[in-house]
Coordinates of C-alpha atoms in Angstrom, one line a residue:
M29 CA -27.2 29.5 -4.8
A30 CA -26.7 31.4 -8.1
G31 CA -28.0 29.7 -11.2
S32 CA -28.9 31.2 -14.7
A33 CA -32.2 31.8 -16.2
T34 CA -31.3 29.2 -19.0
E35 CA -30.7 26.5 -16.4
E36 CA -33.7 27.1 -14.7
K37 CA -35.7 26.9 -17.9
T38 CA -34.2 23.7 -18.7
F39 CA -35.1 22.3 -15.2
R40 CA -38.6 23.4 -15.6
R41 CA -38.9 21.9 -19.2
F42 CA -37.8 18.7 -17.5
L43 CA -40.4 18.7 -14.8
E44 CA -43.2 19.4 -17.3
L45 CA -42.3 16.3 -19.2
F46 CA -41.6 14.1 -16.4
L47 CA -45.2 15.0 -15.0
R48 CA -46.7 14.1 -18.3
E49 CA -45.1 10.6 -18.1
M50 CA -45.7 10.0 -14.6
R51 CA -49.1 9.0 -13.3
P52 CA -51.2 10.7 -11.0
P53 CA -50.9 9.5 -7.1
L54 CA -50.5 6.0 -7.1
Q55 CA -53.2 3.9 -5.4
E56 CA -52.8 0.8 -3.4
N57 CA -53.3 -1.9 -6.0
D58 CA -51.3 0.2 -8.9
P59 CA -48.0 -1.1 -10.1
L60 CA -44.9 0.7 -9.0
P61 CA -42.6 2.5 -11.5
M62 CA -40.0 0.8 -10.0
R63 CA -40.1 -2.2 -7.5
P64 CA -37.7 -2.2 -4.3
L65 CA -35.0 -4.9 -4.4
T66 CA -35.8 -6.0 -0.9
D67 CA -39.1 -6.8 0.8
L68 CA -38.4 -5.5 4.4
I69 CA -36.5 -2.5 5.5
S70 CA -35.8 -1.2 9.0
E71 CA -36.2 2.4 10.2
D72 CA -32.2 3.1 9.7
E73 CA -32.5 2.0 6.0
V74 CA -35.5 4.4 5.1
E75 CA -33.2 7.4 4.0
G76 CA -31.1 5.3 1.9
E77 CA -34.1 3.5 0.2
C78 CA -35.8 6.8 -0.4
L79 CA -32.7 8.4 -2.0
D80 CA -32.1 5.6 -4.3
L81 CA -35.5 5.2 -5.6
C82 CA -35.8 8.8 -6.2
V83 CA -32.8 9.2 -8.1
Q84 CA -32.8 5.9 -10.2
H85 CA -36.3 6.8 -11.2
L86 CA -35.4 10.3 -12.3
Y87 CA -32.3 9.1 -14.2
K88 CA -34.5 6.8 -16.2
Y89 CA -36.0 10.1 -17.7
N90 CA -32.6 11.6 -18.2
C91 CA -32.9 14.1 -15.4
P92 CA -29.8 16.3 -14.7
C93 CA -27.7 15.1 -11.9
S94 CA -28.2 18.2 -9.9
L95 CA -31.9 18.4 -10.2
A96 CA -32.2 14.6 -9.5
A97 CA -30.2 15.2 -6.2
A98 CA -32.2 18.1 -5.1
L99 CA -35.6 16.4 -5.7
A100 CA -34.5 13.4 -3.9
R101 CA -33.3 15.2 -1.0
A102 CA -36.5 17.2 -0.7
T103 CA -38.6 14.0 -1.2
A104 CA -36.7 12.0 1.3
D105 CA -37.0 14.8 3.9
S106 CA -40.9 14.6 3.4
V107 CA -41.1 11.1 3.8
L108 CA -38.9 10.9 6.9
Q109 CA -41.2 13.6 8.6
S110 CA -44.3 11.7 8.1
D111 CA -45.6 8.8 10.3
L112 CA -44.1 5.6 9.2
S113 CA -45.6 3.5 11.8
I114 CA -48.5 2.6 9.8
H115 CA -46.0 0.4 7.6
H116 CA -44.4 -1.2 10.3
V117 CA -44.3 -5.2 10.3
N118 CA -43.2 -7.0 13.4
K119 CA -40.8 -9.8 12.7
T120 CA -38.7 -11.5 15.3
V121 CA -35.0 -12.1 14.7
E122 CA -35.3 -15.6 15.9
D123 CA -37.4 -17.5 18.6
G124 CA -37.1 -15.8 21.9
A125 CA -35.7 -12.6 20.6
D126 CA -37.1 -9.2 21.0
P127 CA -39.1 -8.1 17.9
L128 CA -37.5 -5.6 15.4
P129 CA -39.6 -2.9 13.8
Q130 CA -39.6 -3.1 10.1
L131 CA -41.4 -1.7 7.1
E132 CA -42.9 -3.1 4.2
S133 CA -40.6 -1.8 1.1
V134 CA -43.6 -2.0 -1.4
K135 CA -45.8 0.6 0.8
L136 CA -42.8 2.8 1.5
A137 CA -41.9 3.0 -2.2
R138 CA -45.7 3.7 -3.1
L139 CA -45.2 6.6 -0.7
V140 CA -41.9 7.8 -1.9
F141 CA -43.2 8.1 -5.5
N142 CA -46.4 10.0 -4.4
R143 CA -44.2 12.5 -2.6
L144 CA -42.1 12.8 -5.5
F145 CA -44.9 13.6 -7.8
E146 CA -46.2 16.2 -5.3
M147 CA -42.7 17.7 -5.2
C148 CA -42.4 18.1 -8.9
C149 CA -45.7 19.7 -9.2
L150 CA -44.8 22.3 -6.2
W151 CA -41.5 23.1 -7.8
L152 CA -42.9 23.5 -11.5
K153 CA -45.2 26.4 -9.8
D154 CA -42.4 27.8 -7.8
F155 CA -39.2 26.8 -8.6
P156 CA -36.9 27.0 -5.5
Y157 CA -33.5 25.4 -6.5
R158 CA -30.6 27.1 -7.6
R159 CA -27.6 24.9 -8.6
R160 CA -24.1 26.0 -7.2
P161 CA -21.1 26.0 -9.6
Q162 CA -19.7 22.4 -9.8
P163 CA -16.1 21.2 -10.6
Y164 CA -15.7 19.2 -13.8
Y165 CA -16.8 15.6 -13.2
E166 CA -17.8 14.3 -16.3
T167 CA -18.2 10.4 -16.0
S168 CA -18.5 7.5 -18.5
I169 CA -20.0 4.3 -17.1
H170 CA -20.4 0.8 -18.4
A171 CA -21.1 -2.5 -16.6
I172 CA -21.9 -5.9 -18.2
K173 CA -23.0 -9.3 -16.9
N174 CA -20.4 -11.0 -19.3
M175 CA -20.4 -14.8 -18.9
R176 CA -21.9 -15.1 -15.4
R177 CA -25.4 -16.3 -14.7
K178 CA -26.2 -13.3 -12.8
M179 CA -25.2 -9.6 -12.5
E180 CA -23.9 -9.0 -9.1
D181 CA -22.2 -5.6 -9.4
K182 CA -23.6 -2.4 -8.2
H183 CA -22.1 1.1 -8.7
V184 CA -22.9 4.6 -7.2
I185 CA -22.5 8.1 -9.0
I186 CA -23.0 11.1 -7.0
P187 CA -21.3 14.2 -8.6
D188 CA -23.3 16.5 -6.4
F189 CA -22.9 15.2 -2.8
N190 CA -23.6 18.4 -1.0
T191 CA -27.1 18.7 -2.7
L192 CA -28.1 15.3 -2.1
F193 CA -27.5 15.7 1.6
N194 CA -28.0 19.3 1.9
I195 CA -24.7 20.3 3.0
H196 CA -23.7 24.2 3.2
D197 CA -20.6 24.2 5.3
Q198 CA -18.3 22.2 3.1
E199 CA -16.2 22.7 -0.1
E200 CA -18.0 21.0 -3.2
Q201 CA -17.9 17.1 -2.8
A202 CA -18.5 14.2 -4.9
F203 CA -18.9 10.3 -4.3
F204 CA -18.1 7.6 -6.7
A205 CA -18.4 3.7 -5.7
V206 CA -18.2 0.3 -7.2
F207 CA -19.2 -2.9 -5.3
D208 CA -18.6 -6.4 -6.5
G209 CA -21.1 -9.0 -5.0
H210 CA -20.4 -12.6 -4.5
G211 CA -22.9 -15.3 -3.7
G212 CA -25.9 -13.0 -4.5
V213 CA -26.5 -9.3 -5.1
D214 CA -28.1 -8.3 -2.0
A215 CA -24.9 -7.1 -0.2
A216 CA -23.9 -5.0 -3.1
I217 CA -27.3 -3.4 -3.3
Y218 CA -27.3 -2.8 0.6
A219 CA -23.8 -1.1 0.3
A220 CA -24.6 1.0 -2.8
N221 CA -27.8 2.4 -1.0
H222 CA -26.6 2.8 2.5
L223 CA -22.8 3.3 2.6
H224 CA -22.9 7.1 1.6
V225 CA -25.7 7.7 4.1
N226 CA -23.5 6.2 6.9
L227 CA -20.7 8.2 5.8
V228 CA -22.7 11.6 6.3
R229 CA -23.8 10.3 9.7
Q230 CA -20.3 10.1 11.1
E231 CA -19.1 12.4 13.8
T232 CA -15.8 12.7 12.2
F233 CA -17.2 13.4 8.6
S234 CA -16.6 17.1 8.6
Q235 CA -13.1 17.1 10.0
D236 CA -11.7 13.8 8.8
A237 CA -13.5 12.2 5.9
G238 CA -10.9 9.4 5.6
N239 CA -11.6 8.2 8.9
A240 CA -15.4 8.6 8.3
L241 CA -15.2 6.5 5.3
C242 CA -13.7 3.5 7.4
R243 CA -16.2 4.0 10.0
A244 CA -19.1 3.9 7.4
F245 CA -17.5 0.6 5.8
K246 CA -17.6 -1.0 9.5
L247 CA -21.0 0.2 10.1
T248 CA -22.5 -0.9 6.8
D249 CA -20.8 -4.4 7.2
E250 CA -22.3 -4.7 10.9
R251 CA -25.7 -3.6 9.7
F252 CA -26.0 -5.8 6.6
V253 CA -24.7 -8.9 8.7
Q254 CA -27.7 -8.2 10.9
K255 CA -30.0 -8.1 8.0
A256 CA -28.5 -11.3 6.5
S257 CA -29.1 -13.1 9.9
R258 CA -32.7 -11.9 9.8
E259 CA -33.4 -12.8 6.2
N260 CA -30.9 -15.9 5.8
L261 CA -28.6 -14.2 3.2
R262 CA -25.3 -15.8 2.5
C263 CA -23.6 -13.2 0.4
G264 CA -21.0 -10.5 0.6
T265 CA -19.3 -7.8 -1.4
T266 CA -16.3 -6.0 -2.1
G267 CA -16.3 -2.4 -2.6
V268 CA -13.9 0.7 -3.5
V269 CA -15.0 4.3 -2.9
T270 CA -13.6 7.6 -4.0
F271 CA -14.5 10.8 -2.2
L272 CA -13.6 14.2 -3.6
R273 CA -13.7 17.0 -1.2
G274 CA -12.2 20.2 -2.9
K275 CA -8.8 19.6 -3.8
T276 CA -8.6 16.5 -1.8
L277 CA -9.1 12.9 -2.8
Y278 CA -10.1 10.2 -0.3
V279 CA -10.1 6.6 -1.3
A280 CA -11.4 3.7 0.9
W281 CA -11.7 0.0 0.0
L282 CA -12.5 -3.6 0.9
G283 CA -11.5 -6.4 -1.1
D284 CA -10.0 -6.5 -4.8
S285 CA -12.1 -3.8 -6.4
Q286 CA -9.6 -0.9 -7.3
V287 CA -9.3 2.4 -8.3
M288 CA -6.5 4.1 -10.5
L289 CA -5.6 7.7 -10.8
V290 CA -4.0 9.0 -14.1
R291 CA -1.9 12.1 -13.9
R292 CA -0.5 13.6 -17.0
G293 CA -1.0 10.3 -18.9
Q294 CA 0.8 8.2 -16.4
A295 CA -0.8 5.7 -14.0
V296 CA -0.7 6.4 -10.4
E297 CA -1.1 3.6 -7.8
L298 CA -3.8 4.6 -5.2
M299 CA -4.2 1.4 -3.2
K300 CA -3.4 -2.5 -2.9
P301 CA -6.4 -4.8 -3.0
H302 CA -7.1 -7.0 -0.1
K303 CA -6.3 -10.6 -1.3
P304 CA -5.4 -13.8 0.6
D305 CA -2.0 -14.0 -1.2
R306 CA -0.8 -10.7 0.5
E307 CA 1.6 -11.7 3.3
D308 CA 0.1 -9.3 5.9
E309 CA -3.5 -10.7 4.9
K310 CA -2.5 -14.1 5.2
Q311 CA -0.7 -13.7 8.6
R312 CA -3.9 -12.0 9.9
I313 CA -6.1 -14.8 8.8
E314 CA -3.7 -17.5 10.4
A315 CA -3.5 -15.7 13.5
L316 CA -7.3 -15.8 13.9
G317 CA -7.3 -19.6 13.2
G318 CA -8.0 -19.5 9.6
C319 CA -6.0 -20.7 6.6
V320 CA -5.2 -19.7 3.2
I321 CA -5.0 -22.4 0.6
W322 CA -4.7 -22.9 -3.1
F323 CA -7.9 -23.9 -4.9
G324 CA -7.5 -22.4 -8.4
T325 CA -6.5 -19.1 -6.8
W326 CA -5.5 -18.4 -3.0
R327 CA -8.7 -18.7 -1.0
V328 CA -9.5 -18.2 2.6
N329 CA -10.4 -21.5 4.0
G330 CA -10.6 -22.8 0.6
S331 CA -13.8 -20.7 0.0
L332 CA -13.3 -17.0 -0.9
S333 CA -10.6 -15.4 -2.9
V334 CA -10.8 -11.9 -1.2
S335 CA -9.8 -11.5 2.4
R336 CA -12.0 -8.5 3.4
A337 CA -15.5 -7.9 2.4
I338 CA -19.0 -6.4 3.6
G339 CA -21.2 -9.3 4.7
D340 CA -20.0 -13.1 4.4
S341 CA -21.0 -13.5 8.1
E342 CA -20.5 -17.4 8.0
H343 CA -16.7 -16.3 7.1
K344 CA -16.3 -13.8 10.0
P345 CA -13.7 -12.9 11.6
Y346 CA -11.5 -14.0 8.9
I347 CA -13.2 -12.0 6.1
C348 CA -13.3 -8.7 8.1
G349 CA -15.1 -5.6 7.3
D350 CA -12.1 -3.0 8.3
A351 CA -11.5 -0.8 5.4
D352 CA -8.2 0.7 4.3
H353 CA -8.1 4.5 3.3
S354 CA -5.7 6.7 1.6
I355 CA -5.6 10.4 1.0
F356 CA -4.0 12.2 -1.8
P357 CA -3.9 16.1 -2.6
L358 CA -5.0 17.2 -6.2
D359 CA -2.9 19.8 -7.9
G360 CA -5.1 20.1 -11.1
S361 CA -2.7 18.2 -13.3
E362 CA -4.8 14.9 -12.8
D363 CA -6.5 13.6 -15.8
Y364 CA -9.3 11.0 -14.5
L365 CA -9.9 8.2 -12.3
I366 CA -10.7 4.4 -13.2
L367 CA -12.9 2.6 -10.8
A368 CA -13.5 -1.2 -11.6
C369 CA -14.0 -4.5 -10.3
D370 CA -11.6 -7.5 -10.4
G371 CA -13.4 -8.6 -13.4
F372 CA -11.5 -5.7 -15.3
W373 CA -8.4 -5.4 -13.3
D374 CA -7.7 -9.2 -13.4
T375 CA -7.2 -9.1 -17.3
V376 CA -6.2 -5.3 -18.0
S377 CA -3.0 -3.7 -16.7
P378 CA -2.9 0.1 -15.6
D379 CA -0.7 0.9 -18.5
E380 CA -3.0 -1.0 -20.9
A381 CA -6.0 1.0 -19.4
V382 CA -4.4 4.5 -19.9
R383 CA -3.4 3.4 -23.5
V384 CA -7.2 2.4 -24.3
V385 CA -8.3 5.6 -22.8
T386 CA -5.7 7.7 -24.7
D387 CA -6.5 6.4 -28.0
H388 CA -10.2 6.5 -27.7
L389 CA -9.9 10.2 -27.0
Q390 CA -7.4 10.9 -29.8
E391 CA -9.7 9.1 -32.2
N392 CA -12.8 10.9 -31.0
A393 CA -11.6 14.3 -30.4
G394 CA -11.9 14.3 -26.6
D395 CA -15.4 12.8 -26.6
T396 CA -15.7 10.7 -23.3
A397 CA -18.9 9.1 -23.9
M398 CA -17.8 5.7 -24.9
V399 CA -14.6 5.5 -23.1
A400 CA -15.9 3.0 -20.2
H401 CA -17.4 0.8 -23.2
K402 CA -13.8 0.7 -24.8
L403 CA -12.4 -0.5 -21.2
V404 CA -14.9 -3.1 -20.7
A405 CA -14.4 -4.4 -24.3
S406 CA -10.8 -4.7 -23.6
A407 CA -11.4 -6.6 -20.5
R408 CA -13.8 -9.0 -22.3
D409 CA -11.5 -9.5 -25.3
A410 CA -8.6 -10.3 -23.0
G411 CA -10.4 -13.4 -21.5
S412 CA -12.4 -11.9 -18.6
S413 CA -15.6 -14.0 -18.0
D414 CA -16.7 -12.2 -14.7
N415 CA -19.2 -9.4 -14.1
I416 CA -17.3 -6.2 -15.3
T417 CA -18.1 -2.6 -14.2
V418 CA -16.1 0.3 -14.9
I419 CA -16.5 4.0 -14.3
V420 CA -14.1 6.6 -15.6
V421 CA -14.3 10.1 -13.6
F422 CA -12.6 12.7 -15.6
L423 CA -11.1 15.4 -13.3
R424 CA -10.6 18.0 -16.2
D425 CA -11.7 18.5 -19.8
P426 CA -9.7 15.9 -22.0
R427 CA -10.1 18.2 -24.9
F428 CA -7.5 20.9 -23.3
P429 CA -3.9 20.2 -22.2
P430 CA -3.3 19.8 -18.3
P431 CA -2.2 23.2 -16.7
T432 CA 1.5 23.7 -16.2
T433 CA 3.3 24.5 -12.9
A434 CA 5.9 27.0 -12.5
E435 CA 8.8 24.4 -12.6
E436 CA 7.4 23.1 -15.9
E437 CA 7.0 26.5 -17.2
D438 CA 10.8 27.2 -16.4
E439 CA 11.9 23.8 -17.8
E440 CA 9.9 24.6 -20.9
G441 CA 11.3 28.0 -21.2
A442 CA 14.9 26.8 -20.8
A443 CA 14.1 24.0 -23.5
E444 CA 12.9 26.6 -25.9
Q445 CA 15.8 28.8 -25.5
E446 CA 18.0 25.8 -26.0
V447 CA 16.3 25.0 -29.1
E448 CA 16.4 28.4 -30.4
E449 CA 20.2 28.5 -29.8
E450 CA 20.5 25.2 -31.8
E451 CA 18.7 26.8 -34.6
V452 CA 20.6 29.7 -34.8
A453 CA 23.9 27.7 -34.7
E454 CA 22.7 25.4 -37.4
A455 CA 21.6 28.5 -39.4
E456 CA 25.0 29.8 -39.3
E457 CA 26.7 26.6 -40.2
E458 CA 24.5 26.2 -43.2
E459 CA 25.4 29.7 -44.3
E460 CA 29.3 28.9 -44.1
E461 CA 28.8 25.8 -46.0
E462 CA 26.9 27.5 -48.6
E463 CA 29.6 30.4 -48.9
E464 CA 32.3 27.8 -49.0
E465 CA 30.5 25.7 -51.9
E466 CA 29.9 28.9 -53.7
E467 CA 33.5 30.0 -53.4
A468 CA 34.4 26.6 -54.7
V469 CA 32.4 26.7 -57.8
R470 CA 33.8 30.3 -58.4
M471 CA 37.2 29.2 -58.2
E472 CA 36.5 26.2 -60.5
R473 CA 35.0 28.4 -63.1
G474 CA 37.9 30.8 -62.8
G475 CA 36.7 32.9 -60.0
G476 CA 35.8 36.5 -60.3
E477 CA 33.0 38.8 -59.4
G478 CA 31.2 38.1 -62.7
G479 CA 30.7 34.3 -61.9
S480 CA 26.8 33.3 -61.8
T481 CA 25.7 30.9 -59.2
A482 CA 22.0 31.1 -59.9
D483 CA 21.7 27.6 -61.6
I484 CA 24.6 25.8 -59.7
G485 CA 24.2 26.1 -55.9
G486 CA 24.5 28.4 -53.0
K487 CA 21.6 30.6 -52.3
G488 CA 20.1 30.5 -55.6
R489 CA 19.2 27.0 -55.5
G490 CA 16.0 27.7 -53.8
G491 CA 16.9 27.1 -50.4
W492 CA 17.0 23.3 -50.6
P493 CA 18.1 21.7 -47.1
L494 CA 21.5 20.1 -47.1
Q495 CA 19.7 16.7 -45.7
Q496 CA 16.1 15.5 -46.6
C497 CA 14.3 12.6 -45.0
S498 CA 11.9 10.8 -47.3
A499 CA 8.9 9.1 -46.2
P500 CA 9.4 5.4 -45.3
A501 CA 8.3 3.1 -48.0
D502 CA 6.9 0.4 -45.5
L503 CA 4.5 -1.8 -47.3
G504 CA 3.7 -3.7 -44.2
Y505 CA 1.4 -0.9 -43.1
E506 CA -0.7 -0.9 -46.1
D507 CA -3.6 -3.0 -44.7
R508 CA -3.2 -1.7 -41.1
M509 CA -6.0 0.2 -39.3
D510 CA -4.9 2.1 -36.2
S511 CA -8.3 1.7 -34.5
F512 CA -9.4 0.1 -31.1
T513 CA -11.5 -2.6 -33.0
D514 CA -8.7 -3.6 -35.2
R515 CA -6.2 -3.9 -32.5
T516 CA -8.5 -6.2 -30.3
S517 CA -9.1 -8.3 -33.4
L518 CA -5.5 -9.2 -33.8
S519 CA -5.7 -11.3 -30.7
L520 CA -7.9 -13.9 -32.5
L521 CA -5.0 -15.5 -33.8
G522 CA -3.7 -16.0 -29.9
P523 CA -0.5 -14.6 -28.4
S524 CA 1.6 -17.6 -29.8
L525 CA 0.5 -17.6 -33.3
G526 CA 3.6 -15.5 -34.4
V527 CA 5.6 -12.4 -34.2
E528 CA 4.1 -9.2 -35.5
E529 CA 6.6 -7.2 -37.2
E530 CA 5.8 -3.8 -38.8
G531 CA 2.1 -4.9 -39.6
R532 CA 3.0 -8.2 -40.7
I533 CA 2.8 -11.7 -39.2
I534 CA 5.5 -14.0 -39.2
L535 CA 4.2 -17.5 -38.8
P536 CA 6.1 -19.8 -36.4
P537 CA 7.2 -23.5 -37.4
A538 CA 4.0 -25.9 -37.7
S539 CA 5.5 -28.2 -35.1
S540 CA 5.3 -25.3 -32.4
V541 CA 1.5 -24.9 -32.9
G542 CA -0.7 -27.0 -30.8
P543 CA -4.4 -27.9 -31.4
S544 CA -5.4 -25.5 -28.5
L545 CA -4.9 -22.6 -31.0
G546 CA -8.0 -23.8 -33.1
L547 CA -5.9 -23.4 -36.1
T548 CA -6.7 -25.6 -39.3
A549 CA -3.9 -27.0 -41.4
D550 CA -4.9 -25.3 -44.4
L551 CA -3.5 -22.0 -42.9
F552 CA 0.1 -23.6 -42.8
S553 CA -0.3 -25.5 -46.0
A554 CA -1.3 -22.6 -48.0
W555 CA 1.7 -20.2 -46.7
G556 CA 3.8 -22.5 -44.6
P557 CA 6.0 -21.7 -41.5
G558 CA 8.3 -18.7 -41.8
A559 CA 6.1 -17.3 -44.5
V560 CA 5.4 -13.6 -44.5
C561 CA 1.6 -12.8 -44.8
H562 CA -0.4 -9.6 -44.4
H563 CA -3.5 -9.8 -42.6
Y564 CA -6.7 -8.1 -43.1
Q565 CA -10.1 -7.8 -41.7
E566 CA -13.3 -8.8 -43.3
E567 CA -16.8 -9.3 -41.7
G568 CA -15.1 -9.4 -38.1
L569 CA -12.7 -12.4 -39.1
L570 CA -9.1 -12.1 -39.4
R571 CA -7.7 -13.8 -42.4
P572 CA -4.1 -14.0 -43.6
R573 CA -3.6 -13.0 -47.3
P574 CA -0.6 -14.4 -49.3
K575 CA 1.8 -11.7 -50.3
S576 CA 3.6 -13.6 -53.4
C577 CA 5.7 -15.6 -50.8
V578 CA 7.2 -19.0 -51.0
P579 CA 6.7 -21.2 -48.0
A580 CA 9.8 -22.3 -46.3
F581 CA 9.2 -25.8 -45.6
Q582 CA 12.9 -26.9 -44.5
E583 CA 14.9 -28.3 -41.7
P584 CA 16.1 -25.8 -39.3
N585 CA 19.1 -23.9 -39.9
T586 CA 19.2 -25.5 -43.6
P587 CA 19.3 -22.7 -46.3
A588 CA 16.9 -23.4 -49.3
S589 CA 19.7 -23.0 -51.7
T590 CA 21.9 -25.8 -50.3
D591 CA 19.0 -28.2 -50.1
P592 CA 19.1 -30.5 -53.2
L593 CA 15.5 -31.3 -53.1
W594 CA 14.3 -27.7 -52.4
P595 CA 13.5 -26.7 -56.1
Q596 CA 11.2 -29.8 -56.5
V597 CA 9.5 -29.1 -53.1
A598 CA 9.0 -25.5 -53.7
T599 CA 7.3 -26.4 -57.0
L600 CA 5.0 -28.8 -55.5
L601 CA 4.2 -26.4 -52.7
N602 CA 3.5 -23.7 -55.1
Q603 CA 1.0 -25.7 -56.9
A604 CA -0.6 -27.0 -53.8
G605 CA -0.7 -23.5 -52.4
R606 CA -3.3 -22.7 -55.2
Q607 CA -5.6 -25.6 -54.3
T608 CA -5.1 -25.8 -50.7
R609 CA -8.6 -25.0 -49.8
R610 CA -10.1 -27.8 -51.8
M611 CA -7.5 -30.3 -51.1
V612 CA -8.0 -29.9 -47.5
C613 CA -11.8 -30.1 -47.4
A614 CA -11.3 -33.3 -49.4
S615 CA -8.5 -34.9 -47.3
P616 CA -8.3 -34.2 -43.8
R617 CA -5.2 -36.2 -43.4
W618 CA -3.3 -33.5 -45.3
G619 CA -2.6 -31.1 -42.4
P620 CA -1.4 -33.8 -39.8
K621 CA 0.9 -35.5 -42.2
C622 CA 2.8 -32.5 -43.5
I623 CA 3.2 -30.6 -40.2
G624 CA 6.8 -31.4 -38.9
R625 CA 7.7 -33.2 -42.0
T626 CA 11.2 -32.9 -43.6
P627 CA 11.7 -31.8 -47.4
K628 CA 12.5 -35.2 -48.4
E629 CA 9.2 -36.5 -47.0
L630 CA 7.1 -33.9 -48.7
P631 CA 6.9 -35.0 -52.4
G632 CA 5.7 -38.4 -51.3
L633 CA 3.2 -37.0 -49.0
L634 CA 1.9 -34.6 -51.7
R635 CA 1.4 -37.5 -54.2
S636 CA -0.3 -39.8 -51.5
C637 CA -2.6 -36.8 -50.7
R638 CA -3.9 -36.6 -54.2
T639 CA -6.0 -39.6 -53.9
V640 CA -9.0 -37.7 -53.4
P641 CA -12.4 -38.8 -54.9
Y642 CA -13.2 -36.9 -58.2
S643 CA -16.5 -36.0 -56.8
H644 CA -14.8 -33.5 -54.6
R645 CA -12.7 -31.9 -57.4
W646 CA -13.7 -33.0 -60.8
P647 CA -17.5 -34.1 -60.6
D648 CA -17.5 -34.9 -64.4
R649 CA -14.9 -37.5 -63.9
R650 CA -15.0 -41.2 -62.9
P651 CA -14.9 -41.5 -59.1
G652 CA -12.4 -43.5 -57.2
V653 CA -9.5 -43.3 -59.6
A654 CA -6.4 -41.5 -58.4
L655 CA -4.5 -38.8 -60.5
P656 CA -0.8 -39.9 -61.4
H657 CA 0.2 -36.4 -61.1
L658 CA -1.2 -32.8 -60.6
P659 CA -0.6 -30.6 -63.9
D660 CA 1.0 -27.3 -63.5
D661 CA -1.8 -25.5 -65.4
T662 CA -4.7 -27.2 -63.1
T663 CA -6.9 -24.5 -61.6
I664 CA -9.6 -25.1 -59.1

């Protein structure tokens, strides 16, 4: 493996800093840098636990992925070659059953961290690792607990799969996965730590990675069911895995976590999630004696809203562990992958996800660091209350255009030739028109070779085109900000508030707005239904701003000019619009009385609503006396 001297220098520098931070070999009573998430593990689980402890601990110190994979592999090999029997604890599965040898995870973790410290010391003296060239796999990751009580999602990022498992006879490989737990996090943790280890152990891994992925899912499910039986666990997890080998993409999944491919800016469907409302899943469950019923959503036996998962032993065989898989060849035109749990996909469509990513890349000159954050924010703003985990895996550098195929090059060449021909034809037509115009001027002035055209037309006009397109004077965009934050903030008014048209909001009739929107009456009493109001953002809140518009309180299909009471109503409403904030605060009856009223009823309502205590409007006057009218020049 060839590596540059600069890269080796960077790796050595990391080892120096890491050894300064890490304590000397841990003693029996010393606290662990990272405590294992389970108390007991079987011998089959040792490799996965070692790799996870090493990688997660190294990532805390911003270790490069390739170096972390190499150190984790060397440490795990050292641990597996040692005598682990001293850490065994005999615990029976149940009364009368044969004892199952298990290890104390805390003691194993202490051994792992000590071996990692020793490995770093050895590599600093004699650095043996040389990184192989890797494909472009830049990733952006973000996960939040959101509105749930606990975070039950787990994810796995292994861009250098061959180094982590010391594989030399395969093309470059990468592994990315998202696991969405339910009923607890134990199943998601187990799958995240062991599914990729079970994948490599499959006999068909070298020849048929798709089949090996399905077998790995099945084996992971069976072993976790055994672990759940030993430790009385009642939980499960969905999962989606993307495995990249050379120019082939393998996808395997259980449940409703999903992955989407984006090619040349277009979403490509790779899979169909396992949900009880799928006809084939419903038939499978009913054939086994189960049922699918509606309880807020379609659920298996009225309980789980997924039809396949790892774990959930009490719901077997209806909730099975048989994964589906798909295979997709890659030609280099692929942009990125989006892996996410159902907390994301339930509220964000594939097209919307592509739009969010595209907008972010354009606004940030191709910087991918915060892409996953923007996607998570879009799901949360769309109403998701579930745990949300999003991984974006870029398959090429987004700062450069995708490569073109031979067919596309031919199409582009033909298009360019057609454009050139059109430009030549247009130029010839312009010359002919200019000559005709010049000849007409010459004839008008009496013709002759001595006629001048420098100040009149033709070629002497400075080359002005015959048709010009002026910039649109659309004042509706004067307050608009084309940024992600601004677009998401527009949803604060709700989808049914009004029609957004060219940067403006057209308010609906007041009678059509229900209390569920959380809108106060002063919004409509100030501007009225049908009024055009420009919006702007201030301190995170969206507030309408009047744009010198007259509220249109009138009956449907009744022109303002034909209503005999309209001038009087308009005058009163214009006066009330200037004082709405104060009057609404003083009289809560104002809004309910005016909404849905006809123009004939409004003058009386306005007069009755002025019976407001003076202490709210004019503190220096006598309280308890109503004003007979509201003067035009009164200001508050």
